[in-house]
Coordinates of C-alpha atoms and ligand atoms in Angstrom, one line a residue:
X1 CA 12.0 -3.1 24.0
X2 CA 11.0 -6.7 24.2
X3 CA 14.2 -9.3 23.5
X4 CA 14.7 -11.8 20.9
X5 CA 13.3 -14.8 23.5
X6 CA 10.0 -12.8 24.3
X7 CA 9.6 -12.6 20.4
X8 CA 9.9 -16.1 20.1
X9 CA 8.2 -16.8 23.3
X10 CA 5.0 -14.5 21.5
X11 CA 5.3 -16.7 18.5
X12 CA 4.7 -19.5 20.6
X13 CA 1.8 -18.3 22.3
X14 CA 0.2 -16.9 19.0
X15 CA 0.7 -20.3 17.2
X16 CA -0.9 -22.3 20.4
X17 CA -3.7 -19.6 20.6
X18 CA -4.6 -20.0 16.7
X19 CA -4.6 -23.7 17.0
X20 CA -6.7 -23.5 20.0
X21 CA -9.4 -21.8 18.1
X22 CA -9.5 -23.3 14.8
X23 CA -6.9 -26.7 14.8
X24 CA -6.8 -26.7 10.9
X25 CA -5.7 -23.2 10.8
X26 CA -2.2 -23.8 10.2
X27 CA -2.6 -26.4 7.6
X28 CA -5.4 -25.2 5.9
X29 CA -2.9 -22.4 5.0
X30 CA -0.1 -24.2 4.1
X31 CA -2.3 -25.6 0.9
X32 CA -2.9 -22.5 -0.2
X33 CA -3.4 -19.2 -0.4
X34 CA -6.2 -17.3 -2.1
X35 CA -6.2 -13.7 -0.8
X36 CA -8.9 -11.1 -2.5
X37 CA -6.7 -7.9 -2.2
X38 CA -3.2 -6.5 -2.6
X39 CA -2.2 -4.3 0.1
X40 CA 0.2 -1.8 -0.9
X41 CA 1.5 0.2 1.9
X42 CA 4.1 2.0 3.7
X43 CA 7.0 0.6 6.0
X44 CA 6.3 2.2 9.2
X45 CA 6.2 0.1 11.8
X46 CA 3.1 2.0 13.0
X47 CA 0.9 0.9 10.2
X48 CA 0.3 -2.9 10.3
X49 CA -2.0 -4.0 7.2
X50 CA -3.3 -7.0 8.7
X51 CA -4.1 -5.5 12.1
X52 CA -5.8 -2.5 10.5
X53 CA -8.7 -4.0 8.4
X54 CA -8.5 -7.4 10.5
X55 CA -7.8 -9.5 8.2
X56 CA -5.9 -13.1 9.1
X57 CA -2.8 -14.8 7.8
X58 CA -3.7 -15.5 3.9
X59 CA -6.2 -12.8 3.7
X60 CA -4.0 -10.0 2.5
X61 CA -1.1 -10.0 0.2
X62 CA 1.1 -7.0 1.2
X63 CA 3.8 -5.4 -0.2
X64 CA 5.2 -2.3 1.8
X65 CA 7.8 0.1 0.7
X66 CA 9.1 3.6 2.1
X67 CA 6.5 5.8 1.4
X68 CA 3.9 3.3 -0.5
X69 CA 5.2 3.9 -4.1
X70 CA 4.5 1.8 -6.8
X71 CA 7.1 3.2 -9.5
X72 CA 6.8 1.4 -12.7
X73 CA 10.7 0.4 -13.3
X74 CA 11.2 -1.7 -9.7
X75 CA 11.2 -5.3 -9.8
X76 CA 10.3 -6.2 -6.3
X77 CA 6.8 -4.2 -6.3
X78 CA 6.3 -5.7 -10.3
X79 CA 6.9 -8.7 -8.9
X80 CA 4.1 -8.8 -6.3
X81 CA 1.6 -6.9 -8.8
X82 CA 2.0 -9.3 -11.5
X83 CA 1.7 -12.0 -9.3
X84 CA -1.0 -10.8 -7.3
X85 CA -3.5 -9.8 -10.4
X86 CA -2.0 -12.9 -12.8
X87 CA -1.6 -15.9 -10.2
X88 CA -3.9 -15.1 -6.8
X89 CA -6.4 -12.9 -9.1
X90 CA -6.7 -10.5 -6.4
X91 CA -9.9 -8.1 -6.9
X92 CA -8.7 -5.4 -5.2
X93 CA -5.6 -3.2 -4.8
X94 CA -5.4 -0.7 -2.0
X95 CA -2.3 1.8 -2.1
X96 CA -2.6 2.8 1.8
X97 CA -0.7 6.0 2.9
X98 CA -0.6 7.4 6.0
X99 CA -0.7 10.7 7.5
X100 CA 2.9 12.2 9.0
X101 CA 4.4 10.2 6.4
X102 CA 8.4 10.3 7.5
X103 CA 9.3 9.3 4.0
X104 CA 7.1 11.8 2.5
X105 CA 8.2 14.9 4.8
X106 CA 12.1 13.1 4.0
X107 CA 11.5 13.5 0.3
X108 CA 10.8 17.8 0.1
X109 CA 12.3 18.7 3.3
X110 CA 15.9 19.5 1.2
X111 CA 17.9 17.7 3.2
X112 CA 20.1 15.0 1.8
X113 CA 20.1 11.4 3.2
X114 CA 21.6 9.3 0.1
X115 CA 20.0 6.6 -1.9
X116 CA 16.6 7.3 -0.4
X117 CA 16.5 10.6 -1.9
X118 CA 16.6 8.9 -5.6
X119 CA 13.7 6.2 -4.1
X120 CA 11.9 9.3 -2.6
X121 CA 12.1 11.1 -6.4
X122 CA 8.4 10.6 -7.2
X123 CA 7.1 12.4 -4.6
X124 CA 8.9 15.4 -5.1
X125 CA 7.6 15.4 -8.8
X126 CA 3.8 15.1 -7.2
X127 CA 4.7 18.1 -4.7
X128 CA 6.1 20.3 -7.9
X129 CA 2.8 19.6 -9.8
X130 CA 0.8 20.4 -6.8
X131 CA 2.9 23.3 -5.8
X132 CA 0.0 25.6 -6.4
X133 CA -2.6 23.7 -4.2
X134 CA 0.3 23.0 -1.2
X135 CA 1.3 26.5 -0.7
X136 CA -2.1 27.9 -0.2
X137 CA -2.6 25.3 2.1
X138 CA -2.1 27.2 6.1
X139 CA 0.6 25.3 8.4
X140 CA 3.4 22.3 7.8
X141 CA 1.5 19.7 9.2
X142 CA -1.4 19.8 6.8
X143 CA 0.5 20.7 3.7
X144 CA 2.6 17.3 4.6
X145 CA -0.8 15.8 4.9
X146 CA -2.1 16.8 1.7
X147 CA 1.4 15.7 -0.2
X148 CA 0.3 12.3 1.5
X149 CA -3.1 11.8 0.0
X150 CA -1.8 13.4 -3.2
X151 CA 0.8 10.4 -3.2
X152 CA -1.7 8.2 -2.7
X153 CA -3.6 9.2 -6.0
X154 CA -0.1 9.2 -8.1
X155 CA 0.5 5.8 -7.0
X156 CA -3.2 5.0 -7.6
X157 CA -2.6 6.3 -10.9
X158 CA 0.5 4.4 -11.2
X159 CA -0.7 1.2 -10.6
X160 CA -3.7 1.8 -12.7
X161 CA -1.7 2.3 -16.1
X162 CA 0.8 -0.9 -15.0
X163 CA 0.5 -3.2 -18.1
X164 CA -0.6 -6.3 -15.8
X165 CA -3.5 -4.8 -14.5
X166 CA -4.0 -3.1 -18.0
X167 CA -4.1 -6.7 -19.5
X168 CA -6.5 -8.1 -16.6
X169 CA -8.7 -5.6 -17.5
X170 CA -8.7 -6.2 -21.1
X171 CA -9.8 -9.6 -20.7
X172 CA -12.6 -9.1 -18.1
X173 CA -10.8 -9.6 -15.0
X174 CA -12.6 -7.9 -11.5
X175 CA -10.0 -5.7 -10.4
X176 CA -10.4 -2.4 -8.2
X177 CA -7.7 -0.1 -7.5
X178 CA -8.2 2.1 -4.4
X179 CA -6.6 5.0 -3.0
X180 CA -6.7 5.0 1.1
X181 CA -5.1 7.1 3.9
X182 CA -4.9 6.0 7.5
X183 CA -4.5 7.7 10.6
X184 CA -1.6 7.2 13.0
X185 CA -4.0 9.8 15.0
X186 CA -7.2 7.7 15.6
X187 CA -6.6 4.4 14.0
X188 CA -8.8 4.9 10.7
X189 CA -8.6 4.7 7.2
X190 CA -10.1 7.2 5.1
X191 CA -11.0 6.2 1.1
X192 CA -10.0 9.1 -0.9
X193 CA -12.7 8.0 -3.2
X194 CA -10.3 7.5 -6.4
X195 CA -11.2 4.2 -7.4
X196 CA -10.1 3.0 -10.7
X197 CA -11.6 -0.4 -11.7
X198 CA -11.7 -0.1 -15.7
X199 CA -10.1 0.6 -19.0
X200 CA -12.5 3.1 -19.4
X201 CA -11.9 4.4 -15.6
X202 CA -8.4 4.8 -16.1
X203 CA -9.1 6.6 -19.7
X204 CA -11.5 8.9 -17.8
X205 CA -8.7 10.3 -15.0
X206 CA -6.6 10.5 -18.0
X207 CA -8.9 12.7 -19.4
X208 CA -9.8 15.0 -16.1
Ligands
LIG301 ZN1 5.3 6.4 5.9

């Protein structure tokens, strides 16, 4: 477990070693910042947006929650959308899960843990809907991994029918809405291929 000094030692290094390449790196960010894509993700420390699709400092806007939710009533992820599709115009949203998903095994494994068993709520609702589908499904691990992507979609979904990106869409705004789920195994993210980028997308799913 590296201490406080190495951490600050690493910053220094990473700072000198940015500078090295491009010198106007640091100041070229502190004018601005114009990312193209929201990055909604989990917490765990194992899945670093940046890192993953290799993206610099002012590439990616990020929010990251336990579990990657996007529930329509908190203020800290309503925050980031609306600024992220209303101010930096972002064209595209990706709600990343992950597979093993501690927060996701937390929220159906019946044991009780406190307030993160009211955050955890939503994902017990997609496991009842889905209850069909999940038992069928042979062995823990790739039930758990199924209740991930199926997270994914809900919060796809969620995010979809969010009356910010509703309202970009209504006056021609490019925005794209993707459902992904990455790999603590090998590294990579997979696209679950449920992109929503329309009015008439999000009326369609609706619809299915
Ligand atoms: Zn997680």
């Amino acid at each position: 477990m590296p201490r406080l000094d190495d951490l600050k030692l690493n910053n220094l290094n990473w700072s000198k070693k940015k500078t090295e390449v491009d010198p106007d790196f640091f100041k070229r960010l502190e004018g601005q910042q114009s990312p193209e894509y929201l990055w909604i993700g989990c917490s765990d420390s194992r899945v670093p947006a940046n890192e993953i699709v290799g993206l610099n400092p002012g590439e990616l806007f990020v929010h990251r929650n336990v579990a990657n939710l996007a529930p329509p009533q908190d203020a800290n992820y309503l925050s980031v959308l609306q600024f992220a599709v209303d101010v930096l115009k972002v064209k595209h949203i990706m709600v990343v899960g992950h597979y093993g998903c501690g927060g996701v095994a937390a929220a159906i494994d019946g044991q009780r843990r406190g307030l993160v068993d009211h955050w955890l709520h939503p994902i017990r609702e997609v496991h009842a809907e889905h209850r069909c589908e999940l038992d069928a499904i042979d062995g823990d691990r790739a039930k758990l991994d199924r209740l991930c992507e199926l997270n994914v979609v809900r919060q796809v979904r969620n995010v979809a029918s969010d009356v910010f990106v509703q309202d970009a869409w209504a006056r021609g705004q490019t925005l794209s809405v993707h459902g992904w789920v990455y790999s603590l195994a090998n590294g990579l993210v997979t696209d679950l291929d449920v992109t929503i980028n329309s009015l008439e997308g999000y009326q369609e799913v609706l619809d299915r």
